[in-house]
PDB file of C-alpha atoms and ligand atoms in Angstrom:
ATOM      1  CA  MET A  29       0.000   0.000   0.000  1.00  0.00           C
ATOM      2  CA  ASN A  30       1.245   3.518  -0.836  1.00  0.00           C
ATOM      3  CA  VAL A  31      -0.081   6.515   1.024  1.00  0.00           C
ATOM      4  CA  ILE A  32       0.510  10.257   0.671  1.00  0.00           C
ATOM      5  CA  LEU A  33       0.044  12.645   3.601  1.00  0.00           C
ATOM      6  CA  LEU A  34      -0.929  16.071   2.364  1.00  0.00           C
ATOM      7  CA  GLY A  35      -1.499  19.100   4.550  1.00  0.00           C
ATOM      8  CA  PRO A  36      -0.082  22.408   5.717  1.00  0.00           C
ATOM      9  CA  PRO A  37       2.953  22.669   8.010  1.00  0.00           C
ATOM     10  CA  GLY A  38       1.939  21.826  11.583  1.00  0.00           C
ATOM     11  CA  SER A  39      -1.098  19.759  10.599  1.00  0.00           C
ATOM     12  CA  GLY A  40       0.257  16.635  12.354  1.00  0.00           C
ATOM     13  CA  LYS A  41       1.553  14.618   9.384  1.00  0.00           C
ATOM     14  CA  GLY A  42       4.791  13.712  11.177  1.00  0.00           C
ATOM     15  CA  THR A  43       2.995  12.652  14.366  1.00  0.00           C
ATOM     16  CA  GLN A  44       0.573  10.380  12.497  1.00  0.00           C
ATOM     17  CA  SER A  45       3.420   8.994  10.370  1.00  0.00           C
ATOM     18  CA  SER A  46       5.016   7.294  13.393  1.00  0.00           C
ATOM     19  CA  TYR A  47       1.693   5.555  14.099  1.00  0.00           C
ATOM     20  CA  LEU A  48       0.968   4.571  10.487  1.00  0.00           C
ATOM     21  CA  VAL A  49       4.446   3.276   9.729  1.00  0.00           C
ATOM     22  CA  LYS A  50       4.215   0.824  12.628  1.00  0.00           C
ATOM     23  CA  LYS A  51       0.605  -0.200  12.167  1.00  0.00           C
ATOM     24  CA  TYR A  52       0.619  -0.681   8.390  1.00  0.00           C
ATOM     25  CA  LYS A  53       4.309  -1.583   7.962  1.00  0.00           C
ATOM     26  CA  LEU A  54       4.982   1.266   5.577  1.00  0.00           C
ATOM     27  CA  ASN A  55       8.372   2.749   4.782  1.00  0.00           C
ATOM     28  CA  HIS A  56       8.404   6.360   5.892  1.00  0.00           C
ATOM     29  CA  ILE A  57       9.745   8.854   3.359  1.00  0.00           C
ATOM     30  CA  SER A  58       9.689  12.294   4.979  1.00  0.00           C
ATOM     31  CA  THR A  59      11.408  14.725   2.634  1.00  0.00           C
ATOM     32  CA  GLY A  60      11.831  17.283   5.458  1.00  0.00           C
ATOM     33  CA  ASP A  61      13.554  14.704   7.718  1.00  0.00           C
ATOM     34  CA  ILE A  62      15.781  13.501   4.874  1.00  0.00           C
ATOM     35  CA  LEU A  63      16.823  17.071   4.061  1.00  0.00           C
ATOM     36  CA  ARG A  64      17.554  17.873   7.731  1.00  0.00           C
ATOM     37  CA  THR A  65      19.786  14.764   7.915  1.00  0.00           C
ATOM     38  CA  GLU A  66      21.560  15.865   4.721  1.00  0.00           C
ATOM     39  CA  ILE A  67      22.156  19.283   6.291  1.00  0.00           C
ATOM     40  CA  SER A  68      23.511  17.891   9.552  1.00  0.00           C
ATOM     41  CA  SER A  69      25.780  15.488   7.620  1.00  0.00           C
ATOM     42  CA  GLY A  70      27.095  18.436   5.574  1.00  0.00           C
ATOM     43  CA  THR A  71      26.396  16.822   2.183  1.00  0.00           C
ATOM     44  CA  LYS A  72      26.242  18.723  -1.122  1.00  0.00           C
ATOM     45  CA  LEU A  73      22.451  18.295  -1.191  1.00  0.00           C
ATOM     46  CA  GLY A  74      22.238  19.563   2.408  1.00  0.00           C
ATOM     47  CA  LYS A  75      24.253  22.657   1.497  1.00  0.00           C
ATOM     48  CA  GLN A  76      22.050  23.315  -1.538  1.00  0.00           C
ATOM     49  CA  ALA A  77      18.811  22.837   0.438  1.00  0.00           C
ATOM     50  CA  ARG A  78      19.688  24.730   3.630  1.00  0.00           C
ATOM     51  CA  LYS A  79      19.244  28.275   2.346  1.00  0.00           C
ATOM     52  CA  TYR A  80      15.751  27.544   1.075  1.00  0.00           C
ATOM     53  CA  MET A  81      14.718  25.686   4.215  1.00  0.00           C
ATOM     54  CA  ILE A  82      15.759  28.260   6.809  1.00  0.00           C
ATOM     55  CA  GLU A  83      13.809  30.927   4.927  1.00  0.00           C
ATOM     56  CA  GLY A  84      10.738  28.682   4.797  1.00  0.00           C
ATOM     57  CA  ASN A  85      10.925  28.292   1.012  1.00  0.00           C
ATOM     58  CA  LEU A  86      10.584  25.089  -0.958  1.00  0.00           C
ATOM     59  CA  VAL A  87      13.724  23.359  -2.180  1.00  0.00           C
ATOM     60  CA  PRO A  88      13.808  23.282  -6.030  1.00  0.00           C
ATOM     61  CA  ASP A  89      11.669  20.530  -7.528  1.00  0.00           C
ATOM     62  CA  GLN A  90      14.404  18.673  -9.368  1.00  0.00           C
ATOM     63  CA  LEU A  91      16.564  18.206  -6.252  1.00  0.00           C
ATOM     64  CA  ILE A  92      13.581  16.791  -4.371  1.00  0.00           C
ATOM     65  CA  ILE A  93      12.337  14.606  -7.229  1.00  0.00           C
ATOM     66  CA  ASP A  94      15.801  13.025  -7.693  1.00  0.00           C
ATOM     67  CA  MET A  95      16.089  12.457  -3.946  1.00  0.00           C
ATOM     68  CA  VAL A  96      12.669  10.775  -3.650  1.00  0.00           C
ATOM     69  CA  SER A  97      13.092   8.718  -6.843  1.00  0.00           C
ATOM     70  CA  LYS A  98      16.205   7.092  -5.364  1.00  0.00           C
ATOM     71  CA  LYS A  99      14.309   6.196  -2.173  1.00  0.00           C
ATOM     72  CA  LEU A 100      11.271   4.818  -4.018  1.00  0.00           C
ATOM     73  CA  LYS A 101      13.392   2.228  -5.810  1.00  0.00           C
ATOM     74  CA  LYS A 102      14.224   0.629  -2.449  1.00  0.00           C
ATOM     75  CA  PHE A 103      10.682  -0.010  -1.189  1.00  0.00           C
ATOM     76  CA  ASP A 104       7.396  -1.529  -2.285  1.00  0.00           C
ATOM     77  CA  SER A 105       5.089   0.205   0.203  1.00  0.00           C
ATOM     78  CA  VAL A 106       5.656   3.782   1.232  1.00  0.00           C
ATOM     79  CA  LEU A 107       4.223   6.557   3.349  1.00  0.00           C
ATOM     80  CA  LEU A 108       5.086   9.845   1.657  1.00  0.00           C
ATOM     81  CA  ASP A 109       5.160  12.675   4.186  1.00  0.00           C
ATOM     82  CA  GLY A 110       5.805  16.172   2.816  1.00  0.00           C
ATOM     83  CA  PHE A 111       6.017  15.008  -0.813  1.00  0.00           C
ATOM     84  CA  PRO A 112       4.662  15.931  -3.309  1.00  0.00           C
ATOM     85  CA  ARG A 113       4.389  19.628  -2.500  1.00  0.00           C
ATOM     86  CA  THR A 114       4.026  21.072  -6.009  1.00  0.00           C
ATOM     87  CA  LEU A 115       2.173  20.026  -9.141  1.00  0.00           C
ATOM     88  CA  SER A 116       5.410  19.171 -10.930  1.00  0.00           C
ATOM     89  CA  GLN A 117       6.417  16.915  -8.033  1.00  0.00           C
ATOM     90  CA  ALA A 118       3.009  15.196  -8.221  1.00  0.00           C
ATOM     91  CA  VAL A 119       3.369  14.630 -11.969  1.00  0.00           C
ATOM     92  CA  ALA A 120       6.922  13.328 -11.485  1.00  0.00           C
ATOM     93  CA  LEU A 121       5.667  10.969  -8.775  1.00  0.00           C
ATOM     94  CA  ASP A 122       3.001   9.529 -11.099  1.00  0.00           C
ATOM     95  CA  LEU A 123       5.678   8.895 -13.698  1.00  0.00           C
ATOM     96  CA  GLU A 124       8.044   7.282 -11.192  1.00  0.00           C
ATOM     97  CA  PHE A 125       5.274   5.082  -9.773  1.00  0.00           C
ATOM     98  CA  SER A 126       4.243   3.923 -13.233  1.00  0.00           C
ATOM     99  CA  LYS A 127       7.855   2.950 -14.015  1.00  0.00           C
ATOM    100  CA  LEU A 128       7.981   0.947 -10.770  1.00  0.00           C
ATOM    101  CA  PHE A 129       4.493  -0.597 -11.285  1.00  0.00           C
ATOM    102  CA  MET A 130       3.344   1.059  -8.078  1.00  0.00           C
ATOM    103  CA  LYS A 131       0.170   3.032  -7.444  1.00  0.00           C
ATOM    104  CA  ILE A 132      -1.161   5.518  -4.911  1.00  0.00           C
ATOM    105  CA  ASN A 133      -3.842   3.965  -2.678  1.00  0.00           C
ATOM    106  CA  HIS A 134      -4.796   6.956  -0.522  1.00  0.00           C
ATOM    107  CA  VAL A 135      -4.045  10.661  -0.305  1.00  0.00           C
ATOM    108  CA  LEU A 136      -4.893  11.781   3.225  1.00  0.00           C
ATOM    109  CA  TYR A 137      -5.499  15.517   3.494  1.00  0.00           C
ATOM    110  CA  PHE A 138      -4.972  16.893   7.025  1.00  0.00           C
ATOM    111  CA  ASP A 139      -7.363  19.786   7.442  1.00  0.00           C
ATOM    112  CA  VAL A 140      -6.621  22.263  10.307  1.00  0.00           C
ATOM    113  CA  PRO A 141      -7.707  25.941  10.627  1.00  0.00           C
ATOM    114  CA  SER A 142      -4.790  28.298   9.881  1.00  0.00           C
ATOM    115  CA  ASP A 143      -4.812  30.103  13.272  1.00  0.00           C
ATOM    116  CA  GLU A 144      -4.398  26.727  15.008  1.00  0.00           C
ATOM    117  CA  LEU A 145      -1.479  25.871  12.685  1.00  0.00           C
ATOM    118  CA  ILE A 146       0.411  29.047  13.532  1.00  0.00           C
ATOM    119  CA  GLN A 147      -0.116  28.407  17.242  1.00  0.00           C
ATOM    120  CA  ARG A 148       1.119  24.801  16.915  1.00  0.00           C
ATOM    121  CA  LEU A 149       4.230  25.695  14.905  1.00  0.00           C
ATOM    122  CA  SER A 150       5.339  28.507  17.182  1.00  0.00           C
ATOM    123  CA  GLN A 151       4.988  26.188  20.230  1.00  0.00           C
ATOM    124  CA  ARG A 152       6.769  23.272  18.586  1.00  0.00           C
ATOM    125  CA  LEU A 153      10.102  21.760  19.633  1.00  0.00           C
ATOM    126  CA  SER A 154      11.789  19.035  17.566  1.00  0.00           C
ATOM    127  CA  CYS A 155      14.211  16.319  18.672  1.00  0.00           C
ATOM    128  CA  ARG A 156      17.559  16.165  16.836  1.00  0.00           C
ATOM    129  CA  ASN A 157      17.895  12.437  17.543  1.00  0.00           C
ATOM    130  CA  CYS A 158      14.556  10.978  16.478  1.00  0.00           C
ATOM    131  CA  ALA A 159      12.770  13.886  14.692  1.00  0.00           C
ATOM    132  CA  SER A 160       9.747  13.618  17.040  1.00  0.00           C
ATOM    133  CA  THR A 161       8.000  16.878  17.849  1.00  0.00           C
ATOM    134  CA  PHE A 162       6.782  18.173  21.211  1.00  0.00           C
ATOM    135  CA  ILE A 163       4.807  21.137  22.528  1.00  0.00           C
ATOM    136  CA  LYS A 164       6.914  23.605  24.569  1.00  0.00           C
ATOM    137  CA  SER A 165       4.714  23.629  27.651  1.00  0.00           C
ATOM    138  CA  GLU A 166       4.113  19.850  27.842  1.00  0.00           C
ATOM    139  CA  LYS A 167       6.025  17.099  29.654  1.00  0.00           C
ATOM    140  CA  ILE A 168       8.520  15.562  27.206  1.00  0.00           C
ATOM    141  CA  VAL A 169       8.003  11.818  26.742  1.00  0.00           C
ATOM    142  CA  CYS A 170       9.737  10.321  23.724  1.00  0.00           C
ATOM    143  CA  ASN A 171       7.577   7.646  22.062  1.00  0.00           C
ATOM    144  CA  SER A 172       9.987   6.721  19.298  1.00  0.00           C
ATOM    145  CA  LYS A 173      11.368   3.169  19.193  1.00  0.00           C
ATOM    146  CA  PRO A 174      14.043   2.906  20.495  1.00  0.00           C
ATOM    147  CA  SER A 175      13.152   5.922  22.603  1.00  0.00           C
ATOM    148  CA  CYS A 176      15.723   8.691  23.034  1.00  0.00           C
ATOM    149  CA  LYS A 177      17.196   8.476  26.535  1.00  0.00           C
ATOM    150  CA  GLU A 178      17.760  12.211  26.460  1.00  0.00           C
ATOM    151  CA  PRO A 179      15.768  13.968  23.726  1.00  0.00           C
ATOM    152  CA  GLU A 180      17.833  16.819  22.278  1.00  0.00           C
ATOM    153  CA  LEU A 181      15.207  19.495  21.724  1.00  0.00           C
ATOM    154  CA  TYR A 182      15.488  22.614  19.597  1.00  0.00           C
ATOM    155  CA  GLN A 183      13.223  25.049  17.782  1.00  0.00           C
ATOM    156  CA  ARG A 184      13.555  24.606  14.018  1.00  0.00           C
ATOM    157  CA  GLU A 185      14.762  27.761  12.226  1.00  0.00           C
ATOM    158  CA  ASP A 186      11.708  27.476   9.996  1.00  0.00           C
ATOM    159  CA  ASP A 187       9.338  27.360  13.004  1.00  0.00           C
ATOM    160  CA  LYS A 188      10.227  30.999  13.762  1.00  0.00           C
ATOM    161  CA  PRO A 189       7.588  33.649  12.855  1.00  0.00           C
ATOM    162  CA  ASP A 190       9.028  35.037   9.568  1.00  0.00           C
ATOM    163  CA  ALA A 191       9.645  31.589   8.115  1.00  0.00           C
ATOM    164  CA  ILE A 192       6.212  30.363   9.277  1.00  0.00           C
ATOM    165  CA  SER A 193       4.447  33.050   7.207  1.00  0.00           C
ATOM    166  CA  ILE A 194       6.491  32.170   4.115  1.00  0.00           C
ATOM    167  CA  ARG A 195       5.755  28.454   4.592  1.00  0.00           C
ATOM    168  CA  MET A 196       2.019  29.137   4.915  1.00  0.00           C
ATOM    169  CA  LYS A 197       2.007  31.261   1.766  1.00  0.00           C
ATOM    170  CA  ASN A 198       3.954  28.597  -0.142  1.00  0.00           C
ATOM    171  CA  TYR A 199       1.483  25.981   1.050  1.00  0.00           C
ATOM    172  CA  THR A 200      -1.476  28.025  -0.215  1.00  0.00           C
ATOM    173  CA  ASP A 201       0.132  28.950  -3.548  1.00  0.00           C
ATOM    174  CA  LEU A 202       2.020  25.781  -4.444  1.00  0.00           C
ATOM    175  CA  THR A 203       0.746  22.794  -2.430  1.00  0.00           C
ATOM    176  CA  ALA A 204      -2.988  23.429  -1.970  1.00  0.00           C
ATOM    177  CA  PRO A 205      -3.610  23.013  -5.760  1.00  0.00           C
ATOM    178  CA  LEU A 206      -2.741  19.334  -5.238  1.00  0.00           C
ATOM    179  CA  LEU A 207      -6.060  18.868  -3.458  1.00  0.00           C
ATOM    180  CA  ASP A 208      -7.888  19.281  -6.781  1.00  0.00           C
ATOM    181  CA  PHE A 209      -5.253  17.209  -8.599  1.00  0.00           C
ATOM    182  CA  TYR A 210      -5.889  14.201  -6.317  1.00  0.00           C
ATOM    183  CA  ASN A 211      -9.609  14.867  -5.962  1.00  0.00           C
ATOM    184  CA  ASP A 212      -9.928  14.548  -9.721  1.00  0.00           C
ATOM    185  CA  LYS A 213      -8.223  11.155  -9.465  1.00  0.00           C
ATOM    186  CA  ASN A 214     -10.653  10.103  -6.698  1.00  0.00           C
ATOM    187  CA  LEU A 215      -7.801   9.517  -4.257  1.00  0.00           C
ATOM    188  CA  MET A 216      -8.308  12.387  -1.808  1.00  0.00           C
ATOM    189  CA  LYS A 217      -9.680  11.660   1.681  1.00  0.00           C
ATOM    190  CA  LYS A 218     -10.180  14.581   4.052  1.00  0.00           C
ATOM    191  CA  ILE A 219      -9.209  14.152   7.713  1.00  0.00           C
ATOM    192  CA  ASP A 220     -10.324  16.544  10.450  1.00  0.00           C
ATOM    193  CA  ALA A 221      -6.820  16.970  11.890  1.00  0.00           C
ATOM    194  CA  ASN A 222      -7.971  19.462  14.513  1.00  0.00           C
ATOM    195  CA  GLU A 223      -8.996  16.549  16.750  1.00  0.00           C
ATOM    196  CA  SER A 224      -6.804  14.734  19.321  1.00  0.00           C
ATOM    197  CA  ILE A 225      -3.935  12.527  18.078  1.00  0.00           C
ATOM    198  CA  ASN A 226      -5.920   9.333  18.824  1.00  0.00           C
ATOM    199  CA  GLN A 227      -9.067  10.615  17.138  1.00  0.00           C
ATOM    200  CA  VAL A 228      -7.077  11.506  14.019  1.00  0.00           C
ATOM    201  CA  SER A 229      -5.488   8.022  13.999  1.00  0.00           C
ATOM    202  CA  ASN A 230      -8.978   6.487  14.257  1.00  0.00           C
ATOM    203  CA  GLN A 231     -10.237   8.499  11.295  1.00  0.00           C
ATOM    204  CA  ILE A 232      -7.249   7.297   9.257  1.00  0.00           C
ATOM    205  CA  ASP A 233      -7.756   3.669  10.305  1.00  0.00           C
ATOM    206  CA  LYS A 234     -11.317   3.760   8.975  1.00  0.00           C
ATOM    207  CA  ILE A 235     -10.063   4.965   5.600  1.00  0.00           C
ATOM    208  CA  MET A 236      -7.171   2.503   5.424  1.00  0.00           C
ATOM    209  CA  GLN A 237      -9.536  -0.407   6.009  1.00  0.00           C
ATOM    210  CA  ILE A 238     -11.714   0.448   3.000  1.00  0.00           C
TER     211      ILE A 238
HETATM  212  P1  AMP B   4       8.829  19.667   6.568  1.00  0.00           P
HETATM  213  O1  AMP B   4       9.673  18.994   7.592  1.00  0.00           O
HETATM  214  O2  AMP B   4       8.020  18.714   5.749  1.00  0.00           O
HETATM  215  O3  AMP B   4       8.012  20.798   7.143  1.00  0.00           O
HETATM  216  O4  AMP B   4       9.833  20.353   5.523  1.00  0.00           O
HETATM  217  C1  AMP B   4      10.750  21.316   5.947  1.00  0.00           C
HETATM  218  C2  AMP B   4      11.306  22.058   4.762  1.00  0.00           C
HETATM  219  O5  AMP B   4      11.990  21.153   3.888  1.00  0.00           O
HETATM  220  C3  AMP B   4      10.265  22.743   3.867  1.00  0.00           C
HETATM  221  O6  AMP B   4       9.858  24.001   4.357  1.00  0.00           O
HETATM  222  C4  AMP B   4      11.068  22.871   2.558  1.00  0.00           C
HETATM  223  O7  AMP B   4      12.028  23.887   2.641  1.00  0.00           O
HETATM  224  C5  AMP B   4      11.803  21.544   2.523  1.00  0.00           C
HETATM  225  N1  AMP B   4      11.002  20.502   1.863  1.00  0.00           N
HETATM  226  C6  AMP B   4      10.503  19.369   2.431  1.00  0.00           C
HETATM  227  N2  AMP B   4       9.803  18.665   1.527  1.00  0.00           N
HETATM  228  C7  AMP B   4       9.847  19.374   0.375  1.00  0.00           C
HETATM  229  C8  AMP B   4       9.294  19.178  -0.920  1.00  0.00           C
HETATM  230  N3  AMP B   4       8.536  18.105  -1.219  1.00  0.00           N
HETATM  231  N4  AMP B   4       9.543  20.101  -1.871  1.00  0.00           N
HETATM  232  C9  AMP B   4      10.314  21.193  -1.617  1.00  0.00           C
HETATM  233  N5  AMP B   4      10.856  21.446  -0.411  1.00  0.00           N
HETATM  234  C10 AMP B   4      10.629  20.538   0.584  1.00  0.00           C
END
């Protein structure tokens, strides 16, 4: 099974990914996590991507498409988190899937009101070790497996106010058109992602069992 998580920054795609990967035995491809690892490893791709990411802008399509295409060849069931984010990425994904005789089963759209998103992002801390995210004011309990003994928390550069506004605008201008693209293909399923983590997981389970 191949699933795409689509939704604005802060809509909970990463949080639900951890659940879905375990439950449905999917291979997680998070383009944001891959790029952050490339940056911390100091690779050429990391150096190219960094300037776009800290500003809150999208990394150029071709860099992302090449990066994801390499990953897709390794797996037969994937959870795509943060990809595609533009129409050209979506078209490139269709082409890549057809070459690999793979197909998209579900596109899950995480719907959250924009004021809630801004609140979530500005309160968010991320762990350098396992990429889990936490809310500033809450007790930190790492649920990743194996769990981090000492989560190393930081605020992402792109979770700061200026970058958040650019990311939201990019989402509206470049990513939101994908909703129609996948709706037209009858693949789009809308999730009310303003509910609790467990309620969102339950909504997804119902869809995955269809
Ligand atoms: P995320 O962790 O998904 O919020 O992604 C963090 C940042 O990585 C984004 O703001 C972009 O700069 C970059 N990025 C991640 N995925 C993509 C993508 N599919 N296309 C372009 N840039 C991306």
